[in-house]
Coordinates of N, CA and C in Angstrom, one line a residue:
X1 N -69.8 5.7 66.2 CA -68.9 5.2 65.0 C -70.1 6.2 64.2
X2 N -69.6 6.2 62.7 CA -69.8 6.6 61.3 C -71.0 5.8 61.0
X3 N -72.0 5.9 60.7 CA -73.1 4.2 60.1 C -72.9 4.9 59.0
X4 N -72.2 4.6 58.1 CA -71.5 4.6 56.7 C -72.5 3.4 55.8
X5 N -72.9 2.2 56.1 CA -73.8 1.3 55.6 C -75.1 1.8 55.7
X6 N -75.8 2.6 56.4 CA -77.0 2.9 56.6 C -76.8 4.7 55.8
X7 N -75.9 5.5 55.7 CA -76.1 6.7 55.4 C -75.4 7.0 54.2
X8 N -74.3 6.5 53.8 CA -73.6 6.5 52.5 C -73.4 5.7 51.6
X9 N -73.5 6.6 50.3 CA -73.8 5.6 49.1 C -72.4 5.3 48.6
X10 N -72.6 3.7 47.7 CA -71.2 3.0 47.4 C -70.6 3.4 46.6
X11 N -69.7 3.5 46.7 CA -68.6 4.5 45.4 C -67.8 3.7 44.5
X12 N -67.7 3.7 43.6 CA -67.5 2.3 42.2 C -65.8 3.4 42.4
X13 N -65.0 2.3 41.6 CA -63.6 2.7 42.0 C -63.6 3.7 40.5
X14 N -64.2 4.3 39.5 CA -64.3 5.5 38.8 C -64.1 6.3 39.2
X15 N -65.2 6.5 40.3 CA -65.1 7.5 40.8 C -64.4 8.1 42.3
X16 N -63.5 6.7 42.4 CA -62.1 7.1 43.8 C -60.9 7.5 43.0
X17 N -61.3 7.0 42.0 CA -59.6 7.1 40.9 C -59.9 7.5 39.4
X18 N -60.6 9.0 39.5 CA -61.0 9.2 37.7 C -60.2 9.1 36.5
X19 N -59.0 8.7 36.9 CA -57.6 9.0 36.1 C -56.8 7.7 36.2
X20 N -55.3 7.2 36.1 CA -54.9 6.5 36.0 C -54.1 6.1 37.1
X21 N -53.7 7.1 37.7 CA -52.5 7.2 38.9 C -53.3 8.0 40.3
X22 N -52.8 6.9 41.2 CA -53.6 6.9 42.9 C -51.9 7.0 43.2
X23 N -52.3 8.4 44.3 CA -51.2 8.2 45.3 C -52.1 8.6 46.4
X24 N -52.1 7.3 47.7 CA -52.3 7.2 48.8 C -51.0 7.8 49.8
X25 N -51.6 8.8 50.7 CA -50.4 9.2 52.1 C -51.3 8.3 53.1
X26 N -50.3 7.4 53.7 CA -50.2 6.9 55.0 C -49.9 7.2 56.4
X27 N -50.2 8.1 57.1 CA -49.1 8.5 58.3 C -48.4 7.8 59.0
X28 N -49.0 6.4 58.7 CA -48.1 5.0 59.4 C -48.2 3.8 58.2
X29 N -47.2 3.2 58.3 CA -47.2 1.8 58.0 C -48.2 1.3 59.1
X30 N -49.5 0.5 58.4 CA -51.2 0.1 58.6 C -52.0 1.4 58.1
X31 N -52.0 2.0 58.3 CA -52.8 3.0 57.7 C -53.4 2.8 56.3
X32 N -52.9 2.5 55.5 CA -53.0 1.8 53.7 C -53.7 0.8 53.7
X33 N -53.5 -0.2 54.7 CA -54.5 -0.8 54.9 C -55.3 -0.9 56.1
X34 N -55.5 -0.4 57.4 CA -57.2 0.0 57.7 C -57.6 0.4 57.7
X35 N -57.2 2.0 56.6 CA -58.4 2.5 56.4 C -59.0 2.3 54.6
X36 N -58.0 1.7 53.7 CA -58.6 1.8 52.6 C -57.7 0.5 51.9
X37 N -57.2 -0.2 52.2 CA -56.8 -1.6 51.9 C -57.6 -2.2 50.8
X38 N -59.2 -2.5 50.8 CA -59.7 -3.4 50.0 C -59.4 -2.7 48.5
X39 N -59.2 -0.9 48.9 CA -59.4 -0.2 47.4 C -58.7 -0.1 47.1
X40 N -57.5 0.2 48.0 CA -56.1 0.1 47.1 C -56.0 -1.3 46.4
X41 N -56.6 -2.6 46.9 CA -56.6 -3.7 46.3 C -56.8 -3.5 44.9
X42 N -58.0 -3.4 45.0 CA -59.1 -3.0 43.8 C -58.8 -2.3 43.1
X43 N -58.1 -1.2 43.0 CA -57.4 0.0 41.8 C -56.3 -0.9 41.8
X44 N -55.5 -1.4 42.4 CA -54.0 -2.5 41.2 C -54.9 -3.5 40.7
X45 N -55.5 -4.1 40.9 CA -56.6 -5.1 40.3 C -57.2 -4.8 38.9
X46 N -57.6 -3.7 38.6 CA -57.8 -3.0 37.8 C -57.0 -2.0 36.8
X47 N -55.8 -2.3 37.3 CA -54.5 -1.5 36.2 C -54.4 -0.4 36.6
X48 N -54.9 0.4 38.1 CA -54.4 1.7 38.2 C -53.0 1.5 38.6
X49 N -52.1 2.8 38.2 CA -50.4 3.0 38.9 C -50.8 3.7 40.3
X50 N -50.4 2.8 41.6 CA -50.5 3.2 42.8 C -49.0 3.8 43.3
X51 N -49.3 4.6 43.8 CA -48.1 4.8 45.1 C -48.5 4.9 46.3
X52 N -47.3 5.3 47.2 CA -48.0 5.0 48.6 C -47.0 6.5 49.2
X53 N -47.3 7.0 50.1 CA -46.4 8.3 50.7 C -46.4 7.9 52.4
X54 N -45.5 7.4 52.4 CA -45.4 7.2 54.0 C -45.0 8.2 54.9
X55 N -46.0 8.7 55.5 CA -45.6 10.5 56.5 C -44.3 10.3 57.6
X56 N -44.5 8.8 58.0 CA -43.7 8.3 59.3 C -43.4 6.8 59.2
X57 N -41.9 6.4 60.0 CA -42.2 5.1 60.0 C -42.5 4.7 60.8
X58 N -43.4 4.8 61.5 CA -44.4 3.9 62.7 C -43.2 3.4 64.2
X59 N -42.6 4.0 64.1 CA -41.8 4.0 65.1 C -41.6 4.0 66.6
X60 N -43.1 4.9 66.7 CA -44.0 5.8 68.0 C -44.7 4.8 68.5
X61 N -44.7 3.5 68.1 CA -46.1 2.9 69.3 C -45.6 2.3 70.3
X62 N -44.5 1.8 70.0 CA -43.5 1.4 71.6 C -42.7 2.2 71.9
X63 N -42.6 3.0 72.5 CA -41.4 4.1 72.3 C -40.4 3.5 73.3
X64 N -41.4 2.7 74.5 CA -40.7 2.2 75.8 C -40.2 1.3 75.9
X65 N -40.4 0.6 74.8 CA -39.5 -0.8 73.9 C -37.9 -0.9 74.2
X66 N -37.3 -1.8 75.1 CA -35.9 -2.1 75.2 C -35.9 -3.2 74.3
X67 N -36.4 -4.3 74.0 CA -35.8 -5.2 73.2 C -36.3 -4.6 71.5
X68 N -36.8 -3.6 71.0 CA -37.2 -3.2 70.1 C -36.7 -1.7 70.1
X69 N -35.5 -1.6 69.9 CA -35.0 0.3 69.8 C -35.7 0.6 69.0
X70 N -35.2 1.7 68.6 CA -35.9 2.4 67.3 C -35.9 2.1 66.1
X71 N -34.6 1.5 65.9 CA -33.9 1.1 64.8 C -35.0 0.2 64.1
X72 N -34.7 -0.8 65.4 CA -35.8 -2.2 65.4 C -36.8 -2.0 64.9
X73 N -37.9 -1.2 66.0 CA -39.2 -0.7 65.6 C -39.5 -0.3 63.8
X74 N -38.4 0.8 63.4 CA -38.5 1.2 62.0 C -38.2 -0.2 61.0
X75 N -37.6 -0.7 61.0 CA -37.0 -2.1 60.0 C -38.3 -3.5 60.7
X76 N -39.0 -3.5 61.5 CA -40.2 -4.1 61.8 C -41.4 -3.7 61.4
X77 N -41.4 -1.9 61.3 CA -42.8 -1.6 60.6 C -42.7 -2.0 59.1
X78 N -41.3 -1.9 58.7 CA -41.0 -1.9 56.8 C -41.2 -3.0 56.5
X79 N -41.1 -4.5 57.4 CA -41.3 -5.4 57.2 C -42.6 -6.1 57.1
X80 N -43.5 -5.1 58.4 CA -45.1 -5.7 57.9 C -45.5 -4.9 56.9
X81 N -45.2 -3.8 56.4 CA -45.8 -2.8 55.5 C -45.4 -3.7 54.2
X82 N -44.2 -4.5 53.7 CA -43.9 -5.0 52.8 C -44.9 -6.5 52.8
X83 N -45.0 -6.6 53.8 CA -45.6 -8.0 53.7 C -47.0 -8.1 53.9
X84 N -47.6 -6.8 54.3 CA -48.7 -6.6 53.7 C -49.6 -6.2 52.6
X85 N -49.1 -5.4 51.8 CA -48.9 -4.7 50.7 C -48.4 -6.6 49.5
X86 N -47.7 -7.7 49.8 CA -47.6 -8.2 49.4 C -49.5 -9.4 49.3
X87 N -50.1 -9.1 49.9 CA -50.9 -9.9 50.5 C -51.7 -8.7 49.7
X88 N -52.2 -7.6 49.8 CA -52.9 -6.9 48.7 C -53.0 -6.2 47.4
X89 N -51.6 -6.4 46.8 CA -51.3 -6.4 45.6 C -50.0 -7.6 44.8
X90 N -50.8 -8.4 45.2 CA -49.5 -9.6 44.7 C -49.0 -9.6 43.5
X91 N -47.8 -9.7 42.9 CA -47.1 -9.6 41.8 C -47.1 -8.5 41.4
X92 N -47.5 -7.1 41.9 CA -47.3 -5.7 42.1 C -46.4 -5.3 42.8
X93 N -45.5 -4.1 41.8 CA -44.3 -3.2 42.6 C -45.0 -2.4 42.9
X94 N -45.2 -1.6 43.9 CA -46.3 -0.5 44.6 C -44.8 0.6 44.7
X95 N -44.5 1.4 44.1 CA -43.9 2.3 44.5 C -43.8 3.0 46.1
X96 N -43.0 3.2 46.7 CA -43.2 4.0 48.1 C -42.0 5.2 48.0
X97 N -42.7 6.4 48.8 CA -42.1 7.6 49.1 C -42.3 7.5 50.8
X98 N -41.1 8.1 51.0 CA -41.0 7.9 52.3 C -40.9 9.2 52.7
X99 N -41.3 10.3 53.9 CA -41.3 11.5 54.4 C -40.3 11.7 55.5
X100 N -40.3 10.5 56.1 CA -39.4 10.6 57.9 C -39.9 11.4 58.5
X101 N -41.8 12.0 58.4 CA -41.7 12.8 60.2 C -41.3 11.8 61.5
X102 N -41.6 12.8 62.4 CA -41.2 12.2 63.4 C -43.3 11.3 63.7
X103 N -42.7 10.1 64.2 CA -43.9 9.6 64.4 C -44.6 10.3 65.4
X104 N -45.8 10.5 65.4 CA -46.4 11.0 67.5 C -46.4 12.6 67.5
X105 N -45.6 12.7 66.3 CA -45.0 14.5 67.0 C -45.3 15.4 65.4
X106 N -45.8 14.9 64.0 CA -45.6 15.7 63.1 C -46.6 17.1 63.7
X107 N -46.7 17.9 62.7 CA -47.4 19.2 62.8 C -47.9 19.9 61.1
X108 N -48.6 20.6 61.0 CA -49.0 21.3 59.7 C -48.1 21.8 59.2
X109 N -46.4 22.6 59.8 CA -45.7 23.0 59.2 C -44.8 22.3 58.3
X110 N -44.4 20.9 58.8 CA -44.3 19.9 58.2 C -44.1 19.8 57.2
X111 N -45.7 19.8 56.8 CA -46.0 19.6 55.5 C -45.5 20.7 54.6
X112 N -45.7 21.9 55.0 CA -45.0 23.0 54.2 C -43.4 23.0 54.2
X113 N -43.1 22.0 55.0 CA -41.5 21.9 54.5 C -41.0 21.4 53.5
X114 N -42.2 20.6 53.4 CA -42.0 18.9 52.6 C -42.1 18.8 51.5
X115 N -43.4 19.5 51.0 CA -44.0 20.0 49.9 C -43.0 20.0 48.3
X116 N -42.7 21.1 48.8 CA -41.8 20.8 47.4 C -40.8 19.8 47.1
X117 N -40.2 19.2 47.9 CA -39.3 18.3 47.3 C -40.4 17.4 47.4
X118 N -41.2 16.9 47.9 CA -42.2 15.6 47.6 C -42.8 15.9 46.1
X119 N -42.7 16.8 45.6 CA -43.2 17.5 44.3 C -42.3 17.3 43.3
X120 N -41.1 17.0 43.7 CA -40.2 16.4 43.1 C -39.9 14.9 42.3
X121 N -40.9 14.3 42.9 CA -40.5 12.7 42.5 C -42.2 12.8 41.7
X122 N -42.3 11.9 40.6 CA -43.0 12.4 39.3 C -44.3 11.5 40.1
X123 N -44.2 10.4 40.7 CA -45.0 9.6 41.5 C -46.4 10.3 42.0
X124 N -45.5 11.3 42.8 CA -46.5 12.6 43.4 C -47.1 13.8 42.7
X125 N -45.9 13.6 41.8 CA -46.4 15.2 40.8 C -47.5 14.7 40.1
X126 N -47.7 13.6 39.8 CA -48.5 13.0 38.0 C -49.7 12.6 38.7
X127 N -49.7 12.1 40.1 CA -51.0 11.5 40.5 C -52.3 12.4 39.9
X128 N -53.2 11.2 39.0 CA -54.6 11.9 39.0 C -55.7 12.2 40.5
X129 N -55.2 11.1 41.9 CA -56.3 11.1 42.8 C -55.4 10.7 43.8
X130 N -55.8 11.5 45.4 CA -54.8 11.0 45.8 C -56.0 11.4 47.4
X131 N -55.7 9.8 48.1 CA -56.1 9.3 49.3 C -55.3 9.2 50.3
X132 N -56.0 10.2 51.2 CA -55.3 10.5 52.7 C -56.2 9.8 53.7
X133 N -55.5 10.1 55.3 CA -56.5 10.1 56.7 C -57.2 11.6 56.3
X134 N -58.3 11.2 57.3 CA -59.2 12.5 57.4 C -58.6 13.0 58.0
X135 N -59.2 14.7 57.9 CA -58.1 16.0 58.7 C -58.9 15.7 60.3
X136 N -60.4 14.8 60.3 CA -60.9 15.0 61.7 C -60.4 13.5 62.8
X137 N -59.7 12.9 61.9 CA -59.0 11.9 62.7 C -58.8 12.1 64.1
X138 N -58.5 11.8 64.8 CA -58.2 12.1 66.3 C -56.6 11.7 66.6
X139 N -55.4 12.3 65.5 CA -53.9 12.0 65.6 C -53.5 13.0 65.0
X140 N -52.8 13.4 65.7 CA -51.9 14.4 64.9 C -51.0 14.3 63.4
X141 N -50.7 12.8 63.6 CA -50.1 12.5 62.0 C -51.2 12.2 61.0
X142 N -51.7 11.6 61.4 CA -53.3 11.8 60.4 C -53.6 13.2 60.2
X143 N -53.7 13.8 61.2 CA -54.2 15.4 60.4 C -53.3 16.2 59.3
X144 N -51.8 15.8 59.7 CA -50.7 16.5 58.9 C -50.9 15.8 57.5
X145 N -51.0 14.0 57.6 CA -51.5 13.7 56.1 C -52.7 14.2 55.6
X146 N -53.6 14.8 56.3 CA -54.8 14.9 55.4 C -54.6 16.8 55.2
X147 N -53.5 17.8 55.7 CA -53.2 19.0 55.4 C -52.0 19.1 54.3
X148 N -51.7 17.7 54.0 CA -50.5 17.2 53.2 C -51.2 17.4 51.5
X149 N -52.0 16.0 52.0 CA -53.0 15.9 50.8 C -53.5 17.0 50.0
X150 N -54.7 18.0 50.7 CA -54.5 19.0 50.7 C -53.9 20.0 49.9
X151 N -52.6 20.1 50.2 CA -51.7 21.2 50.0 C -51.5 20.3 47.9
X152 N -51.1 19.0 48.5 CA -50.3 18.8 46.7 C -51.7 18.7 46.0
X153 N -53.0 18.2 46.4 CA -54.0 18.5 45.4 C -54.2 19.7 45.1
X154 N -54.3 20.6 45.7 CA -53.9 22.5 45.2 C -53.1 22.3 44.2
X155 N -51.8 22.0 44.5 CA -50.4 22.5 43.8 C -50.8 21.5 42.5
X156 N -51.3 20.8 42.0 CA -51.4 19.4 40.9 C -52.9 19.3 40.7
X157 N -53.4 20.1 41.6 CA -54.7 19.4 40.2 C -56.0 18.5 40.6
X158 N -54.8 17.3 41.3 CA -55.5 16.2 41.6 C -57.3 16.0 42.3
X159 N -57.5 15.0 42.4 CA -59.1 14.5 42.6 C -58.4 14.5 44.2
X160 N -59.1 14.8 45.4 CA -58.9 14.4 46.6 C -59.8 13.6 47.4
X161 N -59.4 12.4 48.0 CA -60.4 11.6 48.6 C -60.0 11.5 49.9
X162 N -60.7 11.6 51.2 CA -60.2 11.3 52.8 C -60.5 10.3 52.9
X163 N -59.9 9.2 53.9 CA -60.7 8.1 54.7 C -60.5 7.9 56.0
X164 N -61.3 8.1 56.9 CA -60.9 8.3 58.4 C -60.6 6.4 58.9
X165 N -59.8 6.9 59.9 CA -59.5 5.5 60.5 C -59.8 5.5 61.5
X166 N -59.4 6.6 62.7 CA -60.1 6.6 64.4 C -60.8 7.2 64.0
X167 N -61.7 8.0 63.2 CA -62.5 9.1 63.1 C -63.7 8.3 62.8
X168 N -63.6 7.2 62.5 CA -65.0 6.5 62.1 C -65.2 5.9 63.2
X169 N -64.8 6.1 64.5 CA -65.6 6.3 66.0 C -65.8 7.2 66.6
X170 N -66.9 7.5 67.7 CA -67.0 8.5 68.3 C -68.3 9.1 68.0
X171 N -68.5 10.2 68.4 CA -69.6 10.6 68.0 C -69.0 12.5 67.4
X172 N -69.9 12.0 65.9 CA -69.5 13.1 64.8 C -70.3 13.5 64.1
X173 N -70.5 14.3 63.4 CA -71.5 14.4 62.4 C -71.0 13.9 60.9
X174 N -72.0 13.2 60.4 CA -71.6 12.5 59.3 C -71.4 13.6 58.1
X175 N -70.6 13.8 57.3 CA -70.3 14.1 56.3 C -71.4 13.8 54.9
X176 N -71.9 15.0 54.3 CA -73.0 14.6 53.4 C -72.0 13.7 51.6
X177 N -70.9 14.4 51.7 CA -70.0 13.8 50.8 C -69.6 12.2 50.7
X178 N -70.3 11.7 52.1 CA -69.6 10.3 52.1 C -69.3 9.3 51.1
X179 N -69.0 8.6 51.0 CA -69.3 7.3 50.4 C -68.6 6.4 50.7
X180 N -68.9 4.8 50.6 CA -68.3 4.0 50.9 C -68.1 2.6 50.3
X181 N -66.9 1.9 50.6 CA -66.0 1.2 49.3 C -66.4 -0.5 49.8
X182 N -66.9 -1.3 49.3 CA -66.8 -2.8 49.7 C -66.1 -3.2 48.4
X183 N -65.4 -4.8 48.5 CA -64.9 -5.3 47.8 C -65.2 -6.6 48.2
X184 N -65.8 -7.8 48.0 CA -65.7 -9.0 48.6 C -64.7 -10.0 47.9
X185 N -64.1 -9.4 46.7 CA -62.7 -9.9 45.9 C -61.8 -10.1 47.1
X186 N -61.7 -8.9 47.5 CA -60.2 -8.5 48.4 C -60.7 -8.1 50.0
X187 N -61.7 -8.9 50.3 CA -61.5 -8.8 51.7 C -60.4 -9.4 52.4
X188 N -60.6 -10.8 52.1 CA -59.7 -11.8 52.8 C -58.8 -11.7 52.7
X189 N -58.1 -10.7 51.3 CA -57.0 -10.4 51.3 C -56.3 -8.9 52.0
X190 N -57.8 -8.0 52.6 CA -57.1 -7.4 53.4 C -56.8 -7.7 54.8
X191 N -57.8 -8.6 55.3 CA -57.9 -9.1 56.5 C -56.3 -10.0 56.4
X192 N -55.5 -10.3 55.6 CA -54.5 -10.7 55.6 C -53.1 -10.4 55.8
X193 N -53.5 -8.4 55.0 CA -52.8 -7.7 55.6 C -52.6 -7.1 56.6
X194 N -53.6 -7.1 57.1 CA -53.8 -6.4 59.1 C -53.0 -7.7 59.8
X195 N -52.9 -9.1 59.5 CA -52.4 -9.9 60.5 C -50.9 -9.7 60.0
X196 N -50.8 -9.2 58.8 CA -49.5 -8.6 58.9 C -48.6 -7.8 59.9
X197 N -49.3 -6.8 60.1 CA -48.8 -6.6 61.0 C -48.9 -6.8 62.3
X198 N -48.3 -8.1 63.0 CA -48.0 -8.1 64.5 C -47.6 -6.9 65.4
X199 N -46.5 -6.7 65.0 CA -46.8 -5.5 66.0 C -47.8 -4.5 66.3
X200 N -48.7 -4.4 65.3 CA -49.6 -3.8 65.8 C -50.6 -4.5 66.3
X201 N -51.0 -6.0 66.2 CA -52.6 -6.3 66.4 C -52.0 -7.7 67.5
X202 N -51.1 -7.7 68.3 CA -50.5 -8.5 68.9 C -49.4 -8.1 69.8
X203 N -49.2 -9.1 70.9 CA -48.5 -8.8 71.5 C -47.2 -8.9 71.5
X204 N -46.5 -9.0 70.4 CA -45.2 -9.3 69.9 C -44.4 -8.6 70.8
X205 N -44.9 -7.1 70.8 CA -43.4 -6.3 71.7 C -44.3 -6.3 73.0
X206 N -43.6 -7.1 73.7 CA -44.3 -7.2 75.2 C -43.7 -6.4 76.3
X207 N -42.7 -5.4 76.0 CA -41.8 -5.0 77.5 C -42.1 -3.1 77.6
X208 N -42.9 -3.3 76.6 CA -44.1 -1.2 76.7 C -45.1 -1.5 76.9
X209 N -45.5 -2.0 78.2 CA -47.3 -1.5 79.0 C -47.5 -0.6 78.1
X210 N -47.1 0.4 77.6 CA -48.3 1.6 77.2 C -48.0 1.3 75.6
X211 N -47.9 0.5 75.0 CA -47.9 0.6 73.9 C -48.9 0.6 73.1
X212 N -49.0 0.5 71.9 CA -50.2 -0.1 70.9 C -50.7 -1.3 71.1
X213 N -51.9 -1.6 71.1 CA -52.1 -2.9 70.3 C -53.3 -2.5 69.9
X214 N -53.4 -3.6 68.6 CA -55.3 -3.3 68.4 C -56.3 -4.3 69.2
X215 N -57.2 -3.5 69.7 CA -58.3 -4.3 70.9 C -59.2 -5.6 69.1
X216 N -59.4 -6.5 69.9 CA -59.7 -7.7 68.7 C -61.5 -7.1 68.3
X217 N -62.0 -6.4 69.0 CA -63.0 -6.0 68.3 C -62.8 -4.7 67.1
X218 N -62.1 -4.1 67.8 CA -61.3 -3.3 66.5 C -61.2 -3.7 65.0
X219 N -60.1 -4.5 65.2 CA -59.3 -5.3 64.1 C -60.7 -6.2 63.7
X220 N -61.5 -6.3 64.0 CA -62.9 -7.6 63.2 C -63.4 -6.3 62.5
X221 N -64.1 -4.9 62.8 CA -64.7 -3.7 62.7 C -63.9 -3.7 61.2
X222 N -62.5 -3.5 60.9 CA -62.0 -3.5 60.5 C -61.6 -4.0 59.1
X223 N -62.0 -5.3 59.5 CA -61.7 -6.4 58.7 C -63.1 -6.6 57.8
X224 N -64.1 -6.6 58.6 CA -65.3 -6.8 58.0 C -66.6 -5.5 57.6
X225 N -66.3 -4.3 58.0 CA -67.0 -3.1 57.8 C -66.3 -2.5 56.1
X226 N -67.3 -1.9 55.3 CA -67.1 -1.0 54.6 C -66.0 0.0 54.6
X227 N -65.2 0.7 53.8 CA -64.2 1.7 53.7 C -65.0 3.0 54.0
X228 N -64.4 3.8 54.1 CA -65.4 5.1 54.0 C -64.6 6.3 53.3
X229 N -65.0 6.9 52.6 CA -64.0 8.0 51.7 C -65.2 9.1 52.1
X230 N -64.4 10.5 52.1 CA -65.3 11.6 51.6 C -64.5 12.3 50.8
X231 N -65.3 12.8 49.7 CA -64.7 13.4 48.6 C -64.6 15.1 49.2
X232 N -63.2 15.1 48.9 CA -62.6 16.7 49.8 C -63.0 17.7 48.3
X233 N -62.5 17.2 47.0 CA -62.2 18.5 46.3 C -62.2 17.3 45.1

């Protein structure tokens, strides 16, 4: 695991969002909560304009389920995403842009194919800061999100930060540009937002033995540890 508490400097919200408008790129519904839920909540509480770009609909976590077909899984993840945001940003409306790339099958070329369309949305084109998953996260969609974030930042001049999700674990060098963010005011909201993703955190979808379920130890890790950010540009 990246030992953020020992090696990372604390990041202020003004450092993470040096302007007023923030775009968060999440590969799947739940990455916005797992990777940066506390910081997202803090940004909204401080009056920042926050928008979220969902790269996929998250339909690939239980691909063999018959009880929950693809359409049902998309609808379920969308409902869970909306419930999670209601805990993180109560009484706020967060614009959401959906790229609808295939879950678990996105590639770098997909980012190049959709960037011009995405830049037509003012929530994306006018962002002062962009947060995305880390390029070294061991998941293709997380890497695609990082590539897209870099391309958007290059085109818009936005400040760019990445947050590791699965890249928090394993033997990896700790980048020098690491920062950590923790906010006790929003820690409980993050836990509730994580619990809203019942399809990912519990055995709600029981008929796919190969489907994803978050181990309880990892749930506790994400719910209690500081969030990690790397300053990319």
